[in-house]
Amino acid sequence: MRGSIAWLVLCVTFHAEARKAGGSIQLDQGIASLNVRAGAQASAVPAVKGAGNAPPPTNVQAVYHKGQLTSGNVNFHVVYVGASAAADTALQQGVSQFLTDMPAIKSFWSVFDQYSQSGPLTGVAGVNTTTWVLPAGTLMDKDVNAYVQTNYIAKGTKFTAADVMIFMLSSEIGFIQNGTIGGQMQTAAGCIDFCGIHLVAGSQGNAVPYAVIPSYQSWPCNAGCYATPSSGNLTTMEATTLVLSHEISEVFTDTYEGTNGGGEGWFVEQKGPYQGMELADICQAYGYSAAVGANKYIMTKIWSNTDNKCMP
């Protein structure tokens, strides 16, 4: 499902990128199944409900809608929000290593070749980190946009198609997304309605896609997002890479979501259970384990039009 939310000078489309109610995530190579409840209108990966295996998607066709996509050597700008995330050097090192390793995870990175209308993704140029220390509380998308305007655009930053921002939240920082669906105002909350979301900040002609990733260290995010024994039994970092890979894959392939003076990216038009979904949404019941040297990660699977299945 697709809707729109208006804020400042941009109109952002957002999606039902959550796990469907009663569905499950099946993780390959002996990783335990994760049973999750869907988020509302957002980019997501949420909460525990029910058991059972989802049938593999088939005969789904994602369609390109002429928007500019992420391309080139990607520059990740990672902002650690809140006091505990700013002080968590292990989290920062783990996330930076994962983002750096992404191109070497060929089962993940190579899928984007078939969706590279704006040019290929050639690698990761760098991972730049900073902190945004805030008191405990709740952020909204307007707060993120104001942060980007003040700390980047007002200081002369000109974003390119290779720039991606990621906001890693502390456990004491929440996130709420407001928008309209079918003319009705909707609100979705992090770790209750979604485990991760991607949106767009900035201004017309100088916009940047971003993902918001909550902390999965404590309730409700650990229980809602796979990081307790009863909800998936993932470690905090495993849950983080699962959600990050989901959101980043969709930032790459539906980058500006109809903003920044262009069309939209890749999503499903055909009516049915996958209508409006982006590439990771289609495969949201499936994950897998991957490794780069000694570094092991839990990843989302991604829909491949070419192979007519979730890859790998």
Coordinates of C-alpha atoms in Angstrom, one line a residue:
M1 CA 0.0 0.0 0.0
R2 CA 1.2 3.4 -0.9
G3 CA 0.3 6.8 0.5
S4 CA 1.8 10.3 0.9
I5 CA 2.9 12.6 3.6
A6 CA 3.6 16.3 3.2
W7 CA 6.2 18.1 5.2
L8 CA 8.1 21.3 4.5
V9 CA 8.9 21.5 0.8
L10 CA 8.8 17.8 0.0
C11 CA 6.0 15.4 -0.5
V12 CA 7.2 12.0 0.6
T13 CA 5.5 8.7 -0.4
F14 CA 5.7 5.9 2.2
H15 CA 4.9 2.3 2.1
A16 CA 3.6 -0.7 3.9
E17 CA 7.0 -2.3 4.2
A18 CA 6.2 -4.3 7.3
R19 CA 5.8 -7.9 8.0
K20 CA 2.3 -9.1 7.3
A21 CA 0.1 -10.0 10.3
G22 CA 0.6 -13.6 11.2
G23 CA 3.4 -14.1 8.8
S24 CA 6.9 -15.3 9.5
I25 CA 10.5 -14.7 8.5
Q26 CA 12.3 -17.8 7.5
L27 CA 16.0 -17.5 8.0
D28 CA 18.2 -20.0 6.1
Q29 CA 21.1 -22.0 7.4
G30 CA 19.5 -23.1 10.7
I31 CA 18.6 -19.7 12.0
A32 CA 15.3 -19.8 14.0
S33 CA 12.0 -18.6 12.4
L34 CA 10.8 -15.2 13.3
N35 CA 7.1 -14.5 13.6
V36 CA 6.1 -10.9 13.2
R37 CA 3.2 -8.5 13.0
A38 CA 3.0 -5.9 10.3
G39 CA 3.6 -2.2 10.7
A40 CA 1.1 0.4 9.4
Q41 CA 2.0 2.7 6.6
A42 CA 5.8 2.8 6.8
S43 CA 9.0 1.0 5.9
A44 CA 9.1 -1.7 8.4
V45 CA 10.0 -5.0 10.0
P46 CA 7.9 -5.6 13.3
A47 CA 6.4 -7.5 16.1
V48 CA 5.7 -11.0 17.1
K49 CA 2.5 -12.9 16.3
G50 CA 1.6 -16.4 15.4
A51 CA 3.6 -19.2 13.7
G52 CA 3.8 -20.9 10.4
N53 CA 5.8 -20.5 7.2
A54 CA 4.9 -18.1 4.4
P55 CA 4.8 -19.5 0.9
P56 CA 7.6 -18.2 -1.4
P57 CA 6.5 -15.3 -3.6
T58 CA 6.2 -16.1 -7.3
N59 CA 5.0 -14.3 -10.4
V60 CA 5.5 -10.9 -8.9
Q61 CA 6.7 -8.0 -11.1
A62 CA 8.2 -4.9 -9.7
V63 CA 7.9 -1.9 -12.0
Y64 CA 10.2 1.1 -12.4
H65 CA 8.5 4.5 -12.2
K66 CA 11.2 6.7 -13.7
G67 CA 12.6 8.2 -10.5
Q68 CA 16.3 8.8 -9.9
L69 CA 18.0 5.9 -7.9
T70 CA 21.1 5.6 -5.8
S71 CA 24.1 5.0 -8.0
G72 CA 27.9 5.1 -8.0
N73 CA 30.2 4.7 -4.9
V74 CA 27.8 5.1 -2.0
N75 CA 28.6 7.6 0.8
F76 CA 26.9 6.5 4.0
H77 CA 26.3 9.3 6.5
V78 CA 25.5 7.6 9.9
V79 CA 24.1 9.7 12.7
Y80 CA 23.9 8.2 16.2
V81 CA 21.0 9.8 18.0
G82 CA 20.8 10.0 21.8
A83 CA 23.3 9.6 24.5
S84 CA 23.6 5.8 24.7
A85 CA 24.0 5.4 20.9
A86 CA 26.6 8.2 20.8
A87 CA 28.6 6.3 23.5
D88 CA 28.2 2.8 22.1
T89 CA 31.5 2.3 20.2
A90 CA 30.8 -1.4 19.7
L91 CA 27.5 -0.6 17.8
Q92 CA 29.3 2.1 15.8
Q93 CA 32.1 -0.2 14.8
G94 CA 29.7 -3.0 13.9
V95 CA 27.4 -0.9 11.8
S96 CA 30.4 0.8 10.0
Q97 CA 31.9 -2.7 9.2
F98 CA 28.6 -4.0 7.9
L99 CA 28.1 -1.0 5.6
T100 CA 31.7 -1.4 4.4
D101 CA 31.2 -5.1 3.8
M102 CA 28.0 -4.8 1.8
P103 CA 29.5 -4.9 -1.7
A104 CA 31.4 -8.1 -0.8
I105 CA 28.1 -9.8 0.1
K106 CA 27.5 -10.7 -3.6
S107 CA 24.2 -12.5 -2.8
F108 CA 22.8 -9.1 -1.7
W109 CA 24.7 -6.5 -3.8
S110 CA 24.5 -8.2 -7.2
V111 CA 20.7 -8.2 -7.2
F112 CA 20.8 -4.4 -7.7
D113 CA 22.4 -4.7 -11.1
Q114 CA 19.0 -5.4 -12.7
Y115 CA 17.5 -2.3 -11.1
S116 CA 20.2 0.2 -12.0
Q117 CA 18.4 2.6 -14.3
S118 CA 20.4 5.5 -12.9
G119 CA 23.7 3.8 -13.2
P120 CA 25.3 0.9 -11.3
L121 CA 26.1 0.7 -7.7
T122 CA 29.9 0.4 -7.8
G123 CA 30.8 0.1 -4.1
V124 CA 31.0 2.0 -0.8
A125 CA 33.1 5.1 -0.9
G126 CA 33.0 5.6 2.8
V127 CA 31.0 5.5 6.1
N128 CA 31.0 8.9 7.9
T129 CA 29.7 8.9 11.5
T130 CA 28.5 11.7 13.7
T131 CA 26.4 12.1 16.9
W132 CA 23.2 13.9 17.6
V133 CA 22.9 14.0 21.4
L134 CA 19.4 14.5 22.6
P135 CA 17.5 14.0 25.8
A136 CA 15.2 11.0 26.0
G137 CA 12.1 11.5 23.9
T138 CA 10.5 11.0 20.5
L139 CA 11.6 12.2 17.1
M140 CA 9.3 12.8 14.1
D141 CA 10.3 13.1 10.5
K142 CA 10.1 16.9 10.6
D143 CA 12.8 16.8 13.3
V144 CA 15.1 14.8 11.0
N145 CA 14.4 17.1 8.2
A146 CA 15.3 20.1 10.3
Y147 CA 18.5 18.4 11.4
V148 CA 19.5 17.8 7.8
Q149 CA 18.7 21.4 6.8
T150 CA 20.7 22.9 9.7
N151 CA 23.7 20.6 9.8
Y152 CA 24.1 19.8 6.1
I153 CA 22.3 22.0 3.6
A154 CA 22.7 25.3 5.5
K155 CA 26.4 24.6 5.6
G156 CA 26.7 24.1 1.9
T157 CA 26.3 20.4 1.5
K158 CA 25.1 19.4 -2.0
F159 CA 23.8 15.8 -1.9
T160 CA 24.3 13.5 -4.9
A161 CA 22.7 10.2 -6.0
A162 CA 25.5 8.4 -4.0
D163 CA 24.5 9.9 -0.6
V164 CA 22.5 7.9 1.9
M165 CA 21.9 8.9 5.5
I166 CA 21.1 6.5 8.4
F167 CA 19.8 7.6 11.8
M168 CA 20.7 5.0 14.5
L169 CA 18.5 5.7 17.5
S170 CA 19.4 5.1 21.2
S171 CA 17.0 3.0 23.2
E172 CA 15.7 6.1 24.9
I173 CA 14.8 7.8 21.6
G174 CA 11.6 6.8 19.8
F175 CA 10.4 7.7 16.3
I176 CA 6.9 8.5 15.0
Q177 CA 5.8 8.8 11.3
N178 CA 2.7 10.8 10.4
G179 CA 1.1 10.7 7.0
T180 CA -2.2 10.5 5.0
I181 CA -3.6 7.3 3.5
G182 CA -6.7 7.6 1.5
G183 CA -7.2 11.1 2.8
Q184 CA -7.1 9.9 6.5
M185 CA -4.3 10.9 8.9
Q186 CA -2.3 8.0 10.1
T187 CA 0.4 7.6 12.7
A188 CA 3.0 4.8 12.9
A189 CA 5.4 4.3 15.8
G190 CA 8.8 2.7 15.8
C191 CA 9.0 -0.8 17.2
I192 CA 5.2 -1.0 17.6
D193 CA 4.2 -0.5 13.9
F194 CA 7.6 -0.8 12.3
C195 CA 11.2 -1.8 13.0
G196 CA 12.8 0.5 10.4
I197 CA 11.7 3.1 8.0
H198 CA 13.1 5.0 5.0
L199 CA 12.1 8.5 4.0
V200 CA 13.6 11.6 2.3
A201 CA 14.9 14.8 3.8
G202 CA 16.2 18.1 2.3
S203 CA 14.7 20.3 -0.3
Q204 CA 13.8 20.2 -4.0
G205 CA 17.0 19.6 -6.0
N206 CA 19.0 18.9 -2.8
A207 CA 17.3 15.9 -1.2
V208 CA 18.8 12.9 0.5
P209 CA 17.2 9.5 1.3
Y210 CA 17.5 8.3 4.9
A211 CA 16.7 5.3 7.0
V212 CA 15.8 5.3 10.7
I213 CA 16.9 2.3 12.7
P214 CA 15.7 2.0 16.3
S215 CA 17.8 0.3 19.0
Y216 CA 16.9 -3.3 19.6
Q217 CA 18.5 -3.6 23.0
S218 CA 15.4 -3.1 25.2
W219 CA 11.6 -3.3 25.3
P220 CA 9.6 -2.8 23.2
C221 CA 12.1 -2.9 20.3
N222 CA 13.8 -6.2 21.3
A223 CA 10.4 -8.0 21.7
G224 CA 8.9 -6.4 18.6
C225 CA 11.9 -6.7 16.3
Y226 CA 13.3 -10.3 16.8
A227 CA 15.8 -9.7 19.6
T228 CA 14.3 -11.9 22.4
P229 CA 14.2 -15.7 22.6
S230 CA 10.5 -15.7 21.9
S231 CA 10.6 -13.3 19.0
G232 CA 13.4 -14.5 16.8
N233 CA 16.4 -15.0 19.2
L234 CA 18.6 -12.6 17.2
T235 CA 21.3 -10.6 18.9
T236 CA 21.0 -6.9 18.9
M237 CA 23.5 -6.6 16.0
E238 CA 21.8 -9.4 14.0
A239 CA 18.5 -7.6 14.3
T240 CA 20.2 -4.4 13.3
T241 CA 21.7 -5.9 10.1
L242 CA 18.4 -7.6 9.2
V243 CA 16.5 -4.3 9.3
L244 CA 19.4 -2.2 7.8
S245 CA 19.7 -4.5 4.8
H246 CA 15.9 -4.3 4.3
E247 CA 15.8 -0.5 4.4
I248 CA 19.0 0.1 2.4
S249 CA 17.9 -2.2 -0.4
E250 CA 14.8 0.0 -0.7
V251 CA 16.7 3.2 -0.4
F252 CA 18.8 2.0 -3.3
T253 CA 15.8 1.1 -5.5
D254 CA 13.1 3.6 -4.5
T255 CA 15.4 6.4 -3.5
Y256 CA 13.4 9.6 -3.6
E257 CA 9.9 8.1 -3.6
G258 CA 8.5 10.7 -6.0
T259 CA 10.3 13.7 -4.5
N260 CA 13.2 15.7 -5.7
G261 CA 11.6 16.6 -9.0
G262 CA 11.3 13.1 -10.4
G263 CA 9.3 9.9 -10.5
E264 CA 9.3 7.0 -8.2
G265 CA 11.5 3.9 -8.1
W266 CA 10.7 0.2 -8.1
F267 CA 7.5 -1.2 -6.6
V268 CA 4.7 -3.6 -7.4
E269 CA 1.7 -2.3 -9.3
Q270 CA -0.3 -5.5 -9.9
K271 CA -3.3 -6.0 -7.6
G272 CA -3.0 -8.6 -4.9
P273 CA -1.1 -9.2 -1.7
Y274 CA 2.1 -7.5 -2.9
Q275 CA 0.6 -4.3 -4.4
G276 CA 2.6 -1.2 -3.4
M277 CA 5.4 -3.2 -2.0
E278 CA 9.1 -2.5 -2.7
L279 CA 11.8 -5.2 -3.3
A280 CA 12.5 -6.2 0.3
D281 CA 8.8 -6.0 1.2
I282 CA 8.0 -8.8 -1.3
C283 CA 10.5 -11.0 0.5
Q284 CA 9.8 -9.9 4.0
A285 CA 9.1 -13.4 5.1
Y286 CA 12.6 -14.5 4.3
G287 CA 16.1 -13.8 5.6
Y288 CA 19.5 -15.5 5.4
S289 CA 22.9 -15.6 7.0
A290 CA 26.0 -14.2 5.1
A291 CA 29.6 -13.7 5.9
V292 CA 32.5 -11.6 4.8
G293 CA 35.6 -13.2 6.2
A294 CA 35.0 -13.6 10.0
N295 CA 32.1 -11.1 9.9
K296 CA 28.7 -12.8 10.0
Y297 CA 25.5 -11.0 9.3
I298 CA 21.7 -11.7 9.1
M299 CA 20.3 -10.2 5.8
T300 CA 17.0 -9.7 4.2
K301 CA 16.2 -11.5 0.9
I302 CA 15.4 -9.2 -2.1
W303 CA 13.0 -9.8 -4.9
S304 CA 14.6 -10.5 -8.3
N305 CA 12.4 -9.8 -11.4
T306 CA 15.0 -11.7 -13.4
D307 CA 14.9 -14.9 -11.3
N308 CA 11.2 -14.6 -10.3
K309 CA 12.1 -15.3 -6.7
C310 CA 13.6 -13.9 -3.5
M311 CA 17.3 -13.9 -3.7
P312 CA 19.5 -15.6 -2.9

